[in-house]
Amino acid sequence: MNAIEVKNLKKNFPMGKQTVEVLKNLNFQVEEGEFLSVMGPSGCGKSTLLYLLGGLDRVTEGEIHLKGKNLTTMKEKHKSIMRRQNIGFVFQFYNLVPNLTVEDNIMLPLILDGKKGKEQKERLEELLEITGLSEYRKHTPRELSGGQQQRVAIARALIFQPELLLLDEPTGNLDSKTTIEIMELFQKIHKELGTTIIQVTHSKETAEYGTKIMELKDGRIVKETKIEQKRTKVA
């Protein structure tokens, strides 16, 4: 079954008296459990595509279906619930609350949703273990490295057990060694949790941690390549 189906997708932005076509008639599917890397140069429309898939922006034309539900015709209330509970976002910047501990930052979406209990605590323990943060649970972000902060952001994105994880240049602020560690973590999440992942990146090395690469140029899909995943080293 397809996790995502995109049909005749177009996105335009007004610029003065002109209209700029950012995405031009995209058609593609993402299977459940796939790890898709969207590559392309700056300005090709890859981040715009990610925001559309996450319901953070509206399409100009076309349709986006998430697990059979038409995101483009969905009411904002229902779209907001889907974003919060079914889609996890990881950005280049970690967006952590400075005065909250690691575990409180991870649990924040549940707290804001009014959900507390044994099941949620068990989920927290699982995520701390997966992301290697168990010994840092009482630390605040200022006491963590960039890579550790990104791990907190990843755990927070997974707290609702989302069906879809969207990554926007998630290693853009990290050094090469930490980039490898974070990408291996995403690969581990993909394999062990079965999460469908879509990342946008300009890096071929980062893209190759996925199962398929889709290349964009000037708002169009120019190439799709299935790849063999690198072996994960993360314990």
Coordinates of C-alpha atoms in Angstrom, one line a residue:
M1 CA 0.0 0.0 0.0
N2 CA 1.1 3.5 -0.7
A3 CA 1.8 5.8 2.2
I4 CA 1.7 8.8 -0.1
E5 CA 0.4 9.4 -3.6
V6 CA 1.0 12.7 -5.3
K7 CA -1.0 13.5 -8.4
N8 CA -0.4 16.4 -10.8
L9 CA 1.1 18.6 -8.1
K10 CA 1.8 22.2 -8.8
K11 CA 2.9 25.0 -6.5
N12 CA 3.2 28.6 -7.6
F13 CA 4.3 31.7 -5.6
P14 CA 3.4 35.3 -6.5
M15 CA 6.4 37.5 -7.0
G16 CA 5.3 41.1 -7.7
K17 CA 3.2 41.0 -10.9
Q18 CA 4.7 37.7 -11.9
T19 CA 4.0 34.1 -10.8
V20 CA 6.9 31.8 -10.1
E21 CA 6.3 28.1 -10.8
V22 CA 8.2 26.2 -8.0
L23 CA 6.8 22.7 -8.5
K24 CA 5.6 21.6 -12.0
N25 CA 3.1 18.7 -12.4
L26 CA 4.7 16.2 -10.0
N27 CA 3.5 12.6 -10.0
F28 CA 4.9 9.9 -7.6
Q29 CA 4.1 7.4 -4.9
V30 CA 5.9 6.5 -1.7
E31 CA 5.3 3.0 -0.4
E32 CA 4.7 2.2 3.2
G33 CA 8.0 1.6 5.0
E34 CA 10.0 3.3 2.2
F35 CA 12.9 5.7 3.0
L36 CA 12.8 8.3 0.2
S37 CA 15.6 10.9 -0.3
V38 CA 14.6 14.0 -2.3
M39 CA 17.7 15.6 -3.8
G40 CA 18.4 18.7 -5.8
P41 CA 20.2 22.0 -5.9
S42 CA 19.0 25.0 -3.9
G43 CA 15.8 26.5 -5.3
C44 CA 14.7 23.3 -7.0
G45 CA 11.5 23.0 -4.8
K46 CA 12.5 20.1 -2.5
S47 CA 11.7 21.9 0.8
T48 CA 8.5 23.3 -0.6
L49 CA 7.5 19.7 -1.5
L50 CA 8.2 18.5 2.0
Y51 CA 6.0 21.3 3.5
L52 CA 3.2 20.4 1.2
L53 CA 3.5 16.7 2.1
G54 CA 3.3 17.7 5.8
G55 CA 0.3 19.9 5.3
L56 CA 2.2 23.0 6.3
D57 CA 1.4 24.7 3.0
R58 CA -1.3 24.5 0.4
V59 CA -1.0 23.2 -3.2
T60 CA -1.8 25.4 -6.2
E61 CA -3.1 22.4 -8.2
G62 CA -3.2 18.7 -7.8
E63 CA -3.7 16.2 -4.9
I64 CA -1.7 14.7 -2.1
H65 CA -3.1 11.5 -0.5
L66 CA -1.8 10.3 2.8
K67 CA -2.9 6.6 3.5
G68 CA -5.8 7.2 1.2
K69 CA -6.9 10.5 2.8
N70 CA -6.9 13.6 0.5
L71 CA -4.7 16.2 2.3
T72 CA -5.6 18.9 -0.2
T73 CA -9.3 18.9 0.6
M74 CA -9.0 18.2 4.3
K75 CA -10.3 20.7 6.8
E76 CA -7.7 22.6 8.8
K77 CA -8.9 21.1 12.1
H78 CA -8.4 17.6 10.8
K79 CA -5.1 18.5 9.1
S80 CA -3.8 19.9 12.4
I81 CA -4.6 16.6 14.2
M82 CA -3.0 14.6 11.4
R83 CA 0.2 16.7 11.6
R84 CA 0.4 16.3 15.3
Q85 CA -0.4 12.6 15.6
N86 CA 0.5 11.0 12.3
I87 CA 3.4 13.0 11.0
G88 CA 6.8 13.6 12.7
F89 CA 8.9 16.6 11.6
V90 CA 12.7 16.9 12.0
F91 CA 14.3 20.2 10.9
Q92 CA 17.8 21.5 10.4
F93 CA 17.3 23.6 13.6
Y94 CA 16.4 21.6 16.7
N95 CA 13.7 23.9 18.1
L96 CA 14.1 22.6 21.7
V97 CA 12.8 24.4 24.7
P98 CA 16.0 25.6 26.5
N99 CA 14.8 25.3 30.1
L100 CA 13.2 21.9 29.8
T101 CA 15.1 18.6 30.3
V102 CA 15.6 16.1 27.5
E103 CA 12.7 13.9 28.7
D104 CA 10.4 16.9 29.0
N105 CA 11.3 18.1 25.5
I106 CA 10.5 14.7 24.2
M107 CA 7.2 14.4 26.1
L108 CA 6.1 18.0 25.2
P109 CA 3.8 17.0 22.3
L110 CA 2.0 14.5 24.6
I111 CA 1.7 17.0 27.4
L112 CA 0.3 19.7 25.1
D113 CA -2.2 17.0 23.8
G114 CA -3.3 16.2 27.4
K115 CA -2.0 12.7 27.3
K116 CA -0.2 11.2 30.3
G117 CA 0.1 7.6 31.6
K118 CA 2.0 4.4 31.8
E119 CA 1.9 3.8 28.0
Q120 CA 3.4 7.2 27.3
K121 CA 6.2 6.7 29.9
E122 CA 7.0 3.3 28.3
R123 CA 7.2 5.1 24.9
L124 CA 9.6 7.6 26.4
E125 CA 11.9 4.9 27.8
E126 CA 11.9 3.2 24.4
L127 CA 12.8 6.4 22.5
L128 CA 15.5 7.3 25.0
E129 CA 17.0 3.8 24.4
I130 CA 16.7 4.0 20.6
T131 CA 18.3 7.5 20.4
G132 CA 21.0 6.8 23.0
L133 CA 19.8 9.5 25.3
S134 CA 19.0 7.5 28.5
E135 CA 21.9 8.9 30.5
Y136 CA 21.1 12.5 29.4
R137 CA 17.4 12.5 30.3
K138 CA 17.8 15.1 33.0
H139 CA 20.1 17.4 31.0
T140 CA 18.9 20.6 29.4
P141 CA 19.7 21.4 25.7
R142 CA 22.6 23.8 26.7
E143 CA 24.4 20.8 28.2
L144 CA 24.2 18.8 25.0
S145 CA 26.2 18.7 21.8
G146 CA 24.5 19.5 18.4
G147 CA 24.2 15.9 17.6
Q148 CA 22.6 15.1 21.0
Q149 CA 20.2 18.0 20.6
Q150 CA 19.1 16.6 17.2
R151 CA 18.6 13.2 18.8
V152 CA 16.2 14.9 21.2
A153 CA 14.3 16.5 18.3
I154 CA 14.1 13.0 16.6
A155 CA 12.8 11.4 19.7
R156 CA 10.2 14.1 20.1
A157 CA 9.1 13.7 16.5
L158 CA 8.6 10.0 17.2
I159 CA 6.6 10.3 20.5
F160 CA 3.2 9.8 18.8
Q161 CA 4.5 6.8 16.8
P162 CA 3.9 8.6 13.5
E163 CA 3.3 6.7 10.3
L164 CA 5.4 9.3 8.4
L165 CA 8.6 11.1 9.3
L166 CA 9.6 14.2 7.3
L167 CA 13.2 15.4 7.5
D168 CA 14.3 18.8 6.2
E169 CA 18.1 18.9 5.9
P170 CA 18.4 17.2 9.3
T171 CA 22.2 17.2 9.4
G172 CA 22.7 20.6 7.9
N173 CA 24.2 22.0 11.2
L174 CA 26.3 19.0 12.0
D175 CA 29.9 17.9 11.3
S176 CA 30.7 15.0 9.1
K177 CA 31.1 12.4 11.9
T178 CA 27.9 13.4 13.7
T179 CA 26.1 13.4 10.3
I180 CA 27.0 9.8 9.8
E181 CA 25.8 9.0 13.4
I182 CA 22.4 10.8 12.8
M183 CA 21.8 9.2 9.4
E184 CA 22.6 5.7 10.8
L185 CA 20.0 6.5 13.5
F186 CA 17.4 7.4 10.9
Q187 CA 18.2 4.1 9.1
K188 CA 17.8 2.2 12.4
I189 CA 14.4 3.9 13.0
H190 CA 13.4 3.0 9.5
K191 CA 14.4 -0.7 9.8
E192 CA 13.3 -1.3 13.4
L193 CA 10.1 0.7 13.7
G194 CA 9.1 0.4 10.0
T195 CA 8.5 4.2 9.8
T196 CA 8.1 5.7 6.3
I197 CA 10.7 8.5 6.0
I198 CA 11.1 11.3 3.5
Q199 CA 14.1 13.5 3.7
V200 CA 15.2 16.4 1.6
T201 CA 19.0 16.9 1.2
H202 CA 21.6 18.4 -1.2
S203 CA 24.1 15.7 -0.1
K204 CA 24.4 12.5 -2.2
E205 CA 26.1 10.7 0.8
T206 CA 23.2 11.6 3.0
A207 CA 20.7 10.6 0.4
E208 CA 22.2 7.2 0.0
Y209 CA 21.0 6.2 3.5
G210 CA 17.5 5.9 2.0
T211 CA 16.0 3.1 -0.1
K212 CA 15.2 5.4 -3.1
I213 CA 16.5 8.8 -4.4
M214 CA 14.2 11.2 -6.3
E215 CA 16.1 14.0 -8.0
L216 CA 14.4 17.4 -8.6
K217 CA 15.6 20.1 -11.0
D218 CA 13.7 23.3 -11.8
G219 CA 10.6 22.0 -10.1
R220 CA 10.4 18.7 -12.0
I221 CA 11.3 15.1 -11.2
V222 CA 14.3 14.2 -13.4
K223 CA 15.4 10.9 -12.0
E224 CA 14.3 8.2 -9.6
T225 CA 16.9 5.6 -8.4
K226 CA 16.4 2.6 -6.0
I227 CA 19.5 2.0 -3.9
E228 CA 20.9 -0.6 -1.5
Q229 CA 21.0 0.7 2.0
K230 CA 24.3 1.2 3.8
R231 CA 24.8 -1.1 6.8
T232 CA 23.8 0.5 10.1
K233 CA 26.4 0.7 12.8
V234 CA 24.4 2.3 15.5
A235 CA 23.9 0.0 18.4

